Amino acid sequence: MGKDISQAVIRRMPRYYRYLGDLLEQGVERISSNELSAKMKVTASQIRQDLNNFGGFGQQGYGYNVQFLYSEIGKILGLEQQHNVIVIGAGNLGQALANYPKFKKLGFVIIGLFDINPKLKGETQSGVPVMMLEGLEDFAARHEIDIAALTMPKNNADKIANRLVNLGIHAIWNFAHVDLDLVDKDVVVENVHLSDSLMQLSYNMNMHQNAGEIKDFNGKRVERL
Ligand code: NAI
């Protein structure tokens, strides 16, 4: 690839991947950028621009070969190889991740859950063992771990994140509501905040509701269109 691709483009790639996967399941072999654009509600030129970052993939007058584009985007997203994942915090969220089968289909295989609550020791979630955090170093010495998901309270998240990086884990999927202090560390972090998405929804709900209203000078609603 060579050049730096903007994060905005990268963020759109999983959506292309999902749509193309659906098309493949429907037996579609070829699609024009206009058809893909109509389906995804993204302009055809946006699609072309996005894919041109990686060398194009389309052919004038032919469109895109769905299987080829799907696997190329899969490669761009690093999905052609398996990623072993551990989860730190085996509570509601950690268990939900371990029990969601789609991650494995995408090549993200959860190989262990870690917790500090001794009551959880020896439990399994969809066949994944729950182990005690004190055994992390030993486990890491015996397994290749590519990604660690943090699904524990935020107060210890920094300490644990640093411990993970020292164990050679260079990717953290951070659900703890804290910006991890990993400056100068060789690690990539993806923060997930479901509540941010809800707040955005709430903002858009307000905008949507307000768009149909006429307000008086005090901001009080007087009529609905
Ligand atoms: P939970 O209370 O069900 O589970 C937390 C688990 O972490 C417990 O099993 C606890 O024993 C364990 N734990 C506590 N300290 C630990 C440590 N130092 N090392 C390893 N395990 C430890 O909580 P839930 O609902 O699963 O949420 C977990 C975290 O994820 C919380 O911080 C919560 O705020 C956050 N969260 C984030 C979301 C997001 O969208 N980013 C959505 C939901 C929860």
PDB file of C-alpha atoms and ligand atoms in Angstrom:
ATOM      1  CA  MET A   1       0.000   0.000   0.000  1.00  0.00           C
ATOM      2  CA  GLY A   2       2.785   2.406   0.911  1.00  0.00           C
ATOM      3  CA  LYS A   3       0.936   5.662   1.380  1.00  0.00           C
ATOM      4  CA  ASP A   4      -1.063   6.777   4.375  1.00  0.00           C
ATOM      5  CA  ILE A   5      -4.775   6.324   3.865  1.00  0.00           C
ATOM      6  CA  SER A   6      -7.061   8.625   5.823  1.00  0.00           C
ATOM      7  CA  GLN A   7      -8.930   7.119   8.764  1.00  0.00           C
ATOM      8  CA  ALA A   8     -12.192   8.355   7.198  1.00  0.00           C
ATOM      9  CA  VAL A   9     -11.577   6.029   4.229  1.00  0.00           C
ATOM     10  CA  ILE A  10     -10.586   3.149   6.501  1.00  0.00           C
ATOM     11  CA  ARG A  11     -13.772   3.625   8.530  1.00  0.00           C
ATOM     12  CA  ARG A  12     -15.860   3.137   5.385  1.00  0.00           C
ATOM     13  CA  MET A  13     -14.097  -0.093   4.382  1.00  0.00           C
ATOM     14  CA  PRO A  14     -15.907  -2.461   6.786  1.00  0.00           C
ATOM     15  CA  ARG A  15     -19.222  -1.222   5.395  1.00  0.00           C
ATOM     16  CA  TYR A  16     -18.112  -2.006   1.820  1.00  0.00           C
ATOM     17  CA  TYR A  17     -16.981  -5.393   3.055  1.00  0.00           C
ATOM     18  CA  ARG A  18     -20.349  -6.112   4.658  1.00  0.00           C
ATOM     19  CA  TYR A  19     -22.319  -5.057   1.584  1.00  0.00           C
ATOM     20  CA  LEU A  20     -20.130  -7.072  -0.749  1.00  0.00           C
ATOM     21  CA  GLY A  21     -20.468 -10.083   1.562  1.00  0.00           C
ATOM     22  CA  ASP A  22     -24.261  -9.762   1.351  1.00  0.00           C
ATOM     23  CA  LEU A  23     -24.070  -9.488  -2.452  1.00  0.00           C
ATOM     24  CA  LEU A  24     -21.936 -12.626  -2.597  1.00  0.00           C
ATOM     25  CA  GLU A  25     -24.482 -14.487  -0.493  1.00  0.00           C
ATOM     26  CA  GLN A  26     -27.146 -13.374  -2.975  1.00  0.00           C
ATOM     27  CA  GLY A  27     -25.054 -14.804  -5.814  1.00  0.00           C
ATOM     28  CA  VAL A  28     -24.230 -11.424  -7.390  1.00  0.00           C
ATOM     29  CA  GLU A  29     -20.979 -11.707  -9.363  1.00  0.00           C
ATOM     30  CA  ARG A  30     -20.579  -8.237 -10.756  1.00  0.00           C
ATOM     31  CA  ILE A  31     -21.819  -4.792  -9.783  1.00  0.00           C
ATOM     32  CA  SER A  32     -21.406  -1.334 -11.295  1.00  0.00           C
ATOM     33  CA  SER A  33     -20.294   1.524  -9.077  1.00  0.00           C
ATOM     34  CA  ASN A  34     -23.687   3.149  -9.725  1.00  0.00           C
ATOM     35  CA  GLU A  35     -25.567   0.079  -8.460  1.00  0.00           C
ATOM     36  CA  LEU A  36     -23.284  -0.224  -5.450  1.00  0.00           C
ATOM     37  CA  SER A  37     -23.745   3.488  -4.845  1.00  0.00           C
ATOM     38  CA  ALA A  38     -27.552   3.194  -4.904  1.00  0.00           C
ATOM     39  CA  LYS A  39     -27.469   0.239  -2.508  1.00  0.00           C
ATOM     40  CA  MET A  40     -25.063   1.832  -0.057  1.00  0.00           C
ATOM     41  CA  LYS A  41     -26.350   5.389  -0.400  1.00  0.00           C
ATOM     42  CA  VAL A  42     -22.836   6.642  -1.032  1.00  0.00           C
ATOM     43  CA  THR A  43     -22.039   8.510  -4.266  1.00  0.00           C
ATOM     44  CA  ALA A  44     -20.405   6.478  -7.033  1.00  0.00           C
ATOM     45  CA  SER A  45     -17.542   8.960  -7.089  1.00  0.00           C
ATOM     46  CA  GLN A  46     -16.976   8.460  -3.348  1.00  0.00           C
ATOM     47  CA  ILE A  47     -16.753   4.711  -3.927  1.00  0.00           C
ATOM     48  CA  ARG A  48     -14.319   5.187  -6.804  1.00  0.00           C
ATOM     49  CA  GLN A  49     -12.226   7.648  -4.793  1.00  0.00           C
ATOM     50  CA  ASP A  50     -12.146   5.338  -1.769  1.00  0.00           C
ATOM     51  CA  LEU A  51     -11.109   2.317  -3.785  1.00  0.00           C
ATOM     52  CA  ASN A  52      -8.598   4.291  -5.844  1.00  0.00           C
ATOM     53  CA  ASN A  53      -6.617   4.727  -2.634  1.00  0.00           C
ATOM     54  CA  PHE A  54      -5.808   1.049  -2.938  1.00  0.00           C
ATOM     55  CA  GLY A  55      -5.383   0.877  -6.671  1.00  0.00           C
ATOM     56  CA  GLY A  56      -8.930   0.910  -8.037  1.00  0.00           C
ATOM     57  CA  PHE A  57     -10.208  -2.656  -8.599  1.00  0.00           C
ATOM     58  CA  GLY A  58     -12.914  -1.599 -11.081  1.00  0.00           C
ATOM     59  CA  GLN A  59     -12.929  -1.790 -14.851  1.00  0.00           C
ATOM     60  CA  GLN A  60     -14.497   0.832 -17.079  1.00  0.00           C
ATOM     61  CA  GLY A  61     -17.717  -0.569 -18.495  1.00  0.00           C
ATOM     62  CA  TYR A  62     -17.555  -3.735 -16.385  1.00  0.00           C
ATOM     63  CA  GLY A  63     -17.929  -2.488 -12.853  1.00  0.00           C
ATOM     64  CA  TYR A  64     -16.594  -4.472  -9.945  1.00  0.00           C
ATOM     65  CA  ASN A  65     -16.097  -8.190  -9.635  1.00  0.00           C
ATOM     66  CA  VAL A  66     -17.818  -8.755  -6.286  1.00  0.00           C
ATOM     67  CA  GLN A  67     -15.712 -11.730  -5.150  1.00  0.00           C
ATOM     68  CA  PHE A  68     -12.464 -10.035  -6.107  1.00  0.00           C
ATOM     69  CA  LEU A  69     -13.378  -6.729  -4.467  1.00  0.00           C
ATOM     70  CA  TYR A  70     -14.623  -8.534  -1.354  1.00  0.00           C
ATOM     71  CA  SER A  71     -11.372 -10.422  -0.939  1.00  0.00           C
ATOM     72  CA  GLU A  72      -9.220  -7.381  -1.749  1.00  0.00           C
ATOM     73  CA  ILE A  73     -11.023  -5.298   0.876  1.00  0.00           C
ATOM     74  CA  GLY A  74     -10.668  -8.252   3.251  1.00  0.00           C
ATOM     75  CA  LYS A  75      -6.900  -8.125   2.647  1.00  0.00           C
ATOM     76  CA  ILE A  76      -6.820  -4.355   3.177  1.00  0.00           C
ATOM     77  CA  LEU A  77      -8.578  -4.880   6.498  1.00  0.00           C
ATOM     78  CA  GLY A  78      -6.152  -7.642   7.430  1.00  0.00           C
ATOM     79  CA  LEU A  79      -8.877 -10.278   7.472  1.00  0.00           C
ATOM     80  CA  GLU A  80      -6.986 -12.903   5.480  1.00  0.00           C
ATOM     81  CA  GLN A  81      -5.285 -14.061   8.648  1.00  0.00           C
ATOM     82  CA  GLN A  82      -6.619 -15.236  11.992  1.00  0.00           C
ATOM     83  CA  HIS A  83      -6.302 -12.897  14.962  1.00  0.00           C
ATOM     84  CA  ASN A  84      -6.193 -14.329  18.454  1.00  0.00           C
ATOM     85  CA  VAL A  85      -8.013 -12.171  20.969  1.00  0.00           C
ATOM     86  CA  ILE A  86      -8.058 -12.165  24.761  1.00  0.00           C
ATOM     87  CA  VAL A  87     -10.672 -10.343  26.810  1.00  0.00           C
ATOM     88  CA  ILE A  88      -9.822  -8.690  30.128  1.00  0.00           C
ATOM     89  CA  GLY A  89     -12.968  -8.545  32.254  1.00  0.00           C
ATOM     90  CA  ALA A  90     -15.365 -11.489  32.035  1.00  0.00           C
ATOM     91  CA  GLY A  91     -18.502  -9.622  33.108  1.00  0.00           C
ATOM     92  CA  ASN A  92     -21.561  -8.785  31.019  1.00  0.00           C
ATOM     93  CA  LEU A  93     -19.683  -7.211  28.139  1.00  0.00           C
ATOM     94  CA  GLY A  94     -16.741  -9.621  28.095  1.00  0.00           C
ATOM     95  CA  GLN A  95     -19.130 -12.564  28.062  1.00  0.00           C
ATOM     96  CA  ALA A  96     -21.220 -10.979  25.307  1.00  0.00           C
ATOM     97  CA  LEU A  97     -18.109 -10.621  23.127  1.00  0.00           C
ATOM     98  CA  ALA A  98     -17.103 -14.236  23.771  1.00  0.00           C
ATOM     99  CA  ASN A  99     -20.600 -15.464  22.934  1.00  0.00           C
ATOM    100  CA  TYR A 100     -20.985 -13.565  19.658  1.00  0.00           C
ATOM    101  CA  PRO A 101     -20.198 -16.029  16.856  1.00  0.00           C
ATOM    102  CA  LYS A 102     -19.651 -13.494  14.055  1.00  0.00           C
ATOM    103  CA  PHE A 103     -16.213 -12.404  15.311  1.00  0.00           C
ATOM    104  CA  LYS A 104     -14.842 -15.887  14.750  1.00  0.00           C
ATOM    105  CA  LYS A 105     -16.278 -15.921  11.229  1.00  0.00           C
ATOM    106  CA  LEU A 106     -14.298 -12.752  10.541  1.00  0.00           C
ATOM    107  CA  GLY A 107     -11.158 -14.432  11.870  1.00  0.00           C
ATOM    108  CA  PHE A 108     -11.131 -12.873  15.349  1.00  0.00           C
ATOM    109  CA  VAL A 109     -10.878 -15.851  17.645  1.00  0.00           C
ATOM    110  CA  ILE A 110     -11.321 -15.251  21.362  1.00  0.00           C
ATOM    111  CA  ILE A 111      -8.953 -17.654  23.082  1.00  0.00           C
ATOM    112  CA  GLY A 112      -9.253 -16.567  26.706  1.00  0.00           C
ATOM    113  CA  LEU A 113     -11.142 -14.393  29.160  1.00  0.00           C
ATOM    114  CA  PHE A 114      -9.373 -12.985  32.217  1.00  0.00           C
ATOM    115  CA  ASP A 115     -10.876 -11.653  35.415  1.00  0.00           C
ATOM    116  CA  ILE A 116      -9.993 -11.044  39.036  1.00  0.00           C
ATOM    117  CA  ASN A 117     -13.197 -12.497  40.485  1.00  0.00           C
ATOM    118  CA  PRO A 118     -12.335 -16.003  41.744  1.00  0.00           C
ATOM    119  CA  LYS A 119     -15.994 -17.035  41.416  1.00  0.00           C
ATOM    120  CA  LEU A 120     -15.593 -16.941  37.635  1.00  0.00           C
ATOM    121  CA  LYS A 121     -12.515 -19.165  37.591  1.00  0.00           C
ATOM    122  CA  GLY A 122     -13.048 -22.328  35.561  1.00  0.00           C
ATOM    123  CA  GLU A 123     -16.190 -21.039  33.834  1.00  0.00           C
ATOM    124  CA  THR A 124     -16.414 -21.079  30.078  1.00  0.00           C
ATOM    125  CA  GLN A 125     -18.269 -18.864  27.630  1.00  0.00           C
ATOM    126  CA  SER A 126     -18.970 -20.560  24.309  1.00  0.00           C
ATOM    127  CA  GLY A 127     -16.047 -22.844  25.085  1.00  0.00           C
ATOM    128  CA  VAL A 128     -13.673 -19.996  25.983  1.00  0.00           C
ATOM    129  CA  PRO A 129     -12.135 -20.470  29.454  1.00  0.00           C
ATOM    130  CA  VAL A 130     -12.255 -17.767  32.116  1.00  0.00           C
ATOM    131  CA  MET A 131      -8.867 -17.520  33.799  1.00  0.00           C
ATOM    132  CA  MET A 132      -7.476 -15.431  36.618  1.00  0.00           C
ATOM    133  CA  LEU A 133      -5.580 -12.307  35.671  1.00  0.00           C
ATOM    134  CA  GLU A 134      -2.545 -13.448  37.626  1.00  0.00           C
ATOM    135  CA  GLY A 135      -2.102 -16.193  35.015  1.00  0.00           C
ATOM    136  CA  LEU A 136      -1.904 -13.711  32.128  1.00  0.00           C
ATOM    137  CA  GLU A 137       1.888 -13.783  31.750  1.00  0.00           C
ATOM    138  CA  ASP A 138       1.965 -17.567  31.760  1.00  0.00           C
ATOM    139  CA  PHE A 139      -0.845 -17.723  29.175  1.00  0.00           C
ATOM    140  CA  ALA A 140       0.874 -15.121  26.981  1.00  0.00           C
ATOM    141  CA  ALA A 141       4.079 -17.171  27.035  1.00  0.00           C
ATOM    142  CA  ARG A 142       2.192 -20.166  25.659  1.00  0.00           C
ATOM    143  CA  HIS A 143      -0.132 -18.480  23.137  1.00  0.00           C
ATOM    144  CA  GLU A 144       0.130 -15.993  20.362  1.00  0.00           C
ATOM    145  CA  ILE A 145      -2.100 -13.059  21.257  1.00  0.00           C
ATOM    146  CA  ASP A 146      -2.782 -10.385  18.653  1.00  0.00           C
ATOM    147  CA  ILE A 147      -5.497  -8.287  20.294  1.00  0.00           C
ATOM    148  CA  ALA A 148      -6.646  -7.634  23.848  1.00  0.00           C
ATOM    149  CA  ALA A 149     -10.153  -6.334  24.529  1.00  0.00           C
ATOM    150  CA  LEU A 150     -10.551  -4.313  27.725  1.00  0.00           C
ATOM    151  CA  THR A 151     -13.988  -4.882  29.201  1.00  0.00           C
ATOM    152  CA  MET A 152     -13.239  -4.177  32.822  1.00  0.00           C
ATOM    153  CA  PRO A 153     -13.738  -1.047  34.957  1.00  0.00           C
ATOM    154  CA  LYS A 154     -11.748   1.969  33.876  1.00  0.00           C
ATOM    155  CA  ASN A 155      -9.767   2.507  37.089  1.00  0.00           C
ATOM    156  CA  ASN A 156      -7.149  -0.165  36.338  1.00  0.00           C
ATOM    157  CA  ALA A 157      -7.348   0.021  32.567  1.00  0.00           C
ATOM    158  CA  ASP A 158      -4.116   2.006  32.114  1.00  0.00           C
ATOM    159  CA  LYS A 159      -2.088  -0.326  34.261  1.00  0.00           C
ATOM    160  CA  ILE A 160      -3.418  -3.398  32.503  1.00  0.00           C
ATOM    161  CA  ALA A 161      -2.983  -1.861  29.046  1.00  0.00           C
ATOM    162  CA  ASN A 162       0.696  -1.215  29.813  1.00  0.00           C
ATOM    163  CA  ARG A 163       1.070  -4.747  31.133  1.00  0.00           C
ATOM    164  CA  LEU A 164      -0.417  -6.082  27.888  1.00  0.00           C
ATOM    165  CA  VAL A 165       1.931  -4.006  25.748  1.00  0.00           C
ATOM    166  CA  ASN A 166       4.892  -5.260  27.779  1.00  0.00           C
ATOM    167  CA  LEU A 167       3.730  -8.776  26.969  1.00  0.00           C
ATOM    168  CA  GLY A 168       4.060  -7.966  23.282  1.00  0.00           C
ATOM    169  CA  ILE A 169       0.379  -7.308  22.535  1.00  0.00           C
ATOM    170  CA  HIS A 170       0.241  -4.423  20.117  1.00  0.00           C
ATOM    171  CA  ALA A 171      -3.481  -3.930  19.586  1.00  0.00           C
ATOM    172  CA  ILE A 172      -6.058  -2.969  22.198  1.00  0.00           C
ATOM    173  CA  TRP A 173      -9.808  -2.895  21.673  1.00  0.00           C
ATOM    174  CA  ASN A 174     -10.718  -0.569  24.475  1.00  0.00           C
ATOM    175  CA  PHE A 175     -14.255  -0.549  25.879  1.00  0.00           C
ATOM    176  CA  ALA A 176     -13.283   0.961  29.236  1.00  0.00           C
ATOM    177  CA  HIS A 177     -14.420   4.555  29.291  1.00  0.00           C
ATOM    178  CA  VAL A 178     -10.960   6.064  29.574  1.00  0.00           C
ATOM    179  CA  ASP A 179      -8.356   7.380  27.156  1.00  0.00           C
ATOM    180  CA  LEU A 180      -5.475   5.020  27.737  1.00  0.00           C
ATOM    181  CA  ASP A 181      -2.142   6.536  28.602  1.00  0.00           C
ATOM    182  CA  LEU A 182       0.084   4.668  26.167  1.00  0.00           C
ATOM    183  CA  VAL A 183       2.113   7.522  24.743  1.00  0.00           C
ATOM    184  CA  ASP A 184       5.292   6.354  22.983  1.00  0.00           C
ATOM    185  CA  LYS A 185       4.180   2.738  23.230  1.00  0.00           C
ATOM    186  CA  ASP A 186       4.203   0.503  20.190  1.00  0.00           C
ATOM    187  CA  VAL A 187       0.461  -0.167  20.192  1.00  0.00           C
ATOM    188  CA  VAL A 188      -2.692   0.679  18.267  1.00  0.00           C
ATOM    189  CA  VAL A 189      -5.857   1.360  20.215  1.00  0.00           C
ATOM    190  CA  GLU A 190      -9.427   1.324  18.978  1.00  0.00           C
ATOM    191  CA  ASN A 191     -11.820   2.914  21.457  1.00  0.00           C
ATOM    192  CA  VAL A 192     -15.445   1.814  21.451  1.00  0.00           C
ATOM    193  CA  HIS A 193     -18.073   3.847  23.234  1.00  0.00           C
ATOM    194  CA  LEU A 194     -21.608   2.646  22.576  1.00  0.00           C
ATOM    195  CA  SER A 195     -22.920   5.552  24.634  1.00  0.00           C
ATOM    196  CA  ASP A 196     -21.331   8.042  22.194  1.00  0.00           C
ATOM    197  CA  SER A 197     -23.371   6.492  19.450  1.00  0.00           C
ATOM    198  CA  LEU A 198     -26.512   6.739  21.610  1.00  0.00           C
ATOM    199  CA  MET A 199     -25.814  10.400  22.346  1.00  0.00           C
ATOM    200  CA  GLN A 200     -25.421  11.039  18.634  1.00  0.00           C
ATOM    201  CA  LEU A 201     -28.744   9.306  18.071  1.00  0.00           C
ATOM    202  CA  SER A 202     -30.299  11.466  20.758  1.00  0.00           C
ATOM    203  CA  TYR A 203     -28.919  14.622  19.103  1.00  0.00           C
ATOM    204  CA  ASN A 204     -30.304  13.542  15.731  1.00  0.00           C
ATOM    205  CA  MET A 205     -33.672  12.724  17.317  1.00  0.00           C
ATOM    206  CA  ASN A 206     -33.816  16.272  18.657  1.00  0.00           C
ATOM    207  CA  MET A 207     -32.864  17.751  15.300  1.00  0.00           C
ATOM    208  CA  HIS A 208     -35.442  15.582  13.576  1.00  0.00           C
ATOM    209  CA  GLN A 209     -38.183  16.568  16.000  1.00  0.00           C
ATOM    210  CA  ASN A 210     -37.275  20.232  15.878  1.00  0.00           C
ATOM    211  CA  ALA A 211     -37.262  20.267  12.092  1.00  0.00           C
ATOM    212  CA  GLY A 212     -41.021  19.750  12.100  1.00  0.00           C
ATOM    213  CA  GLU A 213     -41.763  22.446  14.653  1.00  0.00           C
ATOM    214  CA  ILE A 214     -42.220  26.160  14.652  1.00  0.00           C
ATOM    215  CA  LYS A 215     -41.116  27.762  17.889  1.00  0.00           C
ATOM    216  CA  ASP A 216     -41.972  31.144  19.315  1.00  0.00           C
ATOM    217  CA  PHE A 217     -39.270  33.591  20.357  1.00  0.00           C
ATOM    218  CA  ASN A 218     -38.988  31.847  23.755  1.00  0.00           C
ATOM    219  CA  GLY A 219     -38.244  28.573  22.024  1.00  0.00           C
ATOM    220  CA  LYS A 220     -41.702  27.229  22.951  1.00  0.00           C
ATOM    221  CA  ARG A 221     -43.340  25.016  20.362  1.00  0.00           C
ATOM    222  CA  VAL A 222     -46.433  26.618  18.829  1.00  0.00           C
ATOM    223  CA  GLU A 223     -47.264  24.462  15.848  1.00  0.00           C
ATOM    224  CA  ARG A 224     -46.238  21.193  14.280  1.00  0.00           C
ATOM    225  CA  LEU A 225     -45.910  21.143  10.495  1.00  0.00           C
TER     226      LEU A 225
HETATM  227  P1  NAI B   1     -19.381  -6.066  34.737  1.00  0.00           P
HETATM  228  O1  NAI B   1     -19.340  -5.512  36.116  1.00  0.00           O
HETATM  229  O2  NAI B   1     -20.457  -7.017  34.365  1.00  0.00           O
HETATM  230  O3  NAI B   1     -17.980  -6.777  34.410  1.00  0.00           O
HETATM  231  C1  NAI B   1     -16.737  -6.244  34.746  1.00  0.00           C
HETATM  232  C2  NAI B   1     -15.821  -7.419  35.035  1.00  0.00           C
HETATM  233  O4  NAI B   1     -14.496  -6.931  35.159  1.00  0.00           O
HETATM  234  C3  NAI B   1     -16.166  -8.136  36.344  1.00  0.00           C
HETATM  235  O5  NAI B   1     -16.296  -9.518  36.100  1.00  0.00           O
HETATM  236  C4  NAI B   1     -14.986  -7.805  37.236  1.00  0.00           C
HETATM  237  O6  NAI B   1     -14.708  -8.833  38.157  1.00  0.00           O
HETATM  238  C5  NAI B   1     -13.886  -7.633  36.228  1.00  0.00           C
HETATM  239  N1  NAI B   1     -12.751  -6.854  36.701  1.00  0.00           N
HETATM  240  C6  NAI B   1     -12.721  -5.831  37.595  1.00  0.00           C
HETATM  241  N2  NAI B   1     -11.470  -5.382  37.742  1.00  0.00           N
HETATM  242  C7  NAI B   1     -10.686  -6.132  36.930  1.00  0.00           C
HETATM  243  C8  NAI B   1      -9.306  -6.161  36.646  1.00  0.00           C
HETATM  244  N3  NAI B   1      -8.460  -5.303  37.214  1.00  0.00           N
HETATM  245  N4  NAI B   1      -8.850  -7.073  35.757  1.00  0.00           N
HETATM  246  C9  NAI B   1      -9.687  -7.948  35.172  1.00  0.00           C
HETATM  247  N5  NAI B   1     -11.017  -7.977  35.419  1.00  0.00           N
HETATM  248  C10 NAI B   1     -11.500  -7.078  36.272  1.00  0.00           C
HETATM  249  O7  NAI B   1     -19.365  -4.807  33.787  1.00  0.00           O
HETATM  250  P2  NAI B   1     -19.741  -4.740  32.238  1.00  0.00           P
HETATM  251  O8  NAI B   1     -21.135  -4.349  32.072  1.00  0.00           O
HETATM  252  O9  NAI B   1     -19.275  -5.992  31.567  1.00  0.00           O
HETATM  253  O10 NAI B   1     -18.844  -3.524  31.766  1.00  0.00           O
HETATM  254  C11 NAI B   1     -17.438  -3.669  31.766  1.00  0.00           C
HETATM  255  C12 NAI B   1     -16.759  -2.342  31.425  1.00  0.00           C
HETATM  256  O11 NAI B   1     -17.104  -1.943  30.123  1.00  0.00           O
HETATM  257  C13 NAI B   1     -17.158  -1.200  32.344  1.00  0.00           C
HETATM  258  O12 NAI B   1     -16.013  -0.387  32.497  1.00  0.00           O
HETATM  259  C14 NAI B   1     -18.207  -0.450  31.560  1.00  0.00           C
HETATM  260  O13 NAI B   1     -18.250   0.911  31.880  1.00  0.00           O
HETATM  261  C15 NAI B   1     -17.685  -0.653  30.161  1.00  0.00           C
HETATM  262  N6  NAI B   1     -18.699  -0.634  29.116  1.00  0.00           N
HETATM  263  C16 NAI B   1     -18.365   0.016  27.992  1.00  0.00           C
HETATM  264  C17 NAI B   1     -19.215   0.038  26.923  1.00  0.00           C
HETATM  265  C18 NAI B   1     -18.770   0.756  25.719  1.00  0.00           C
HETATM  266  O14 NAI B   1     -19.533   0.927  24.789  1.00  0.00           O
HETATM  267  N7  NAI B   1     -17.548   1.194  25.680  1.00  0.00           N
HETATM  268  C19 NAI B   1     -20.529  -0.590  26.964  1.00  0.00           C
HETATM  269  C20 NAI B   1     -20.778  -1.299  28.195  1.00  0.00           C
HETATM  270  C21 NAI B   1     -19.884  -1.306  29.238  1.00  0.00           C
END
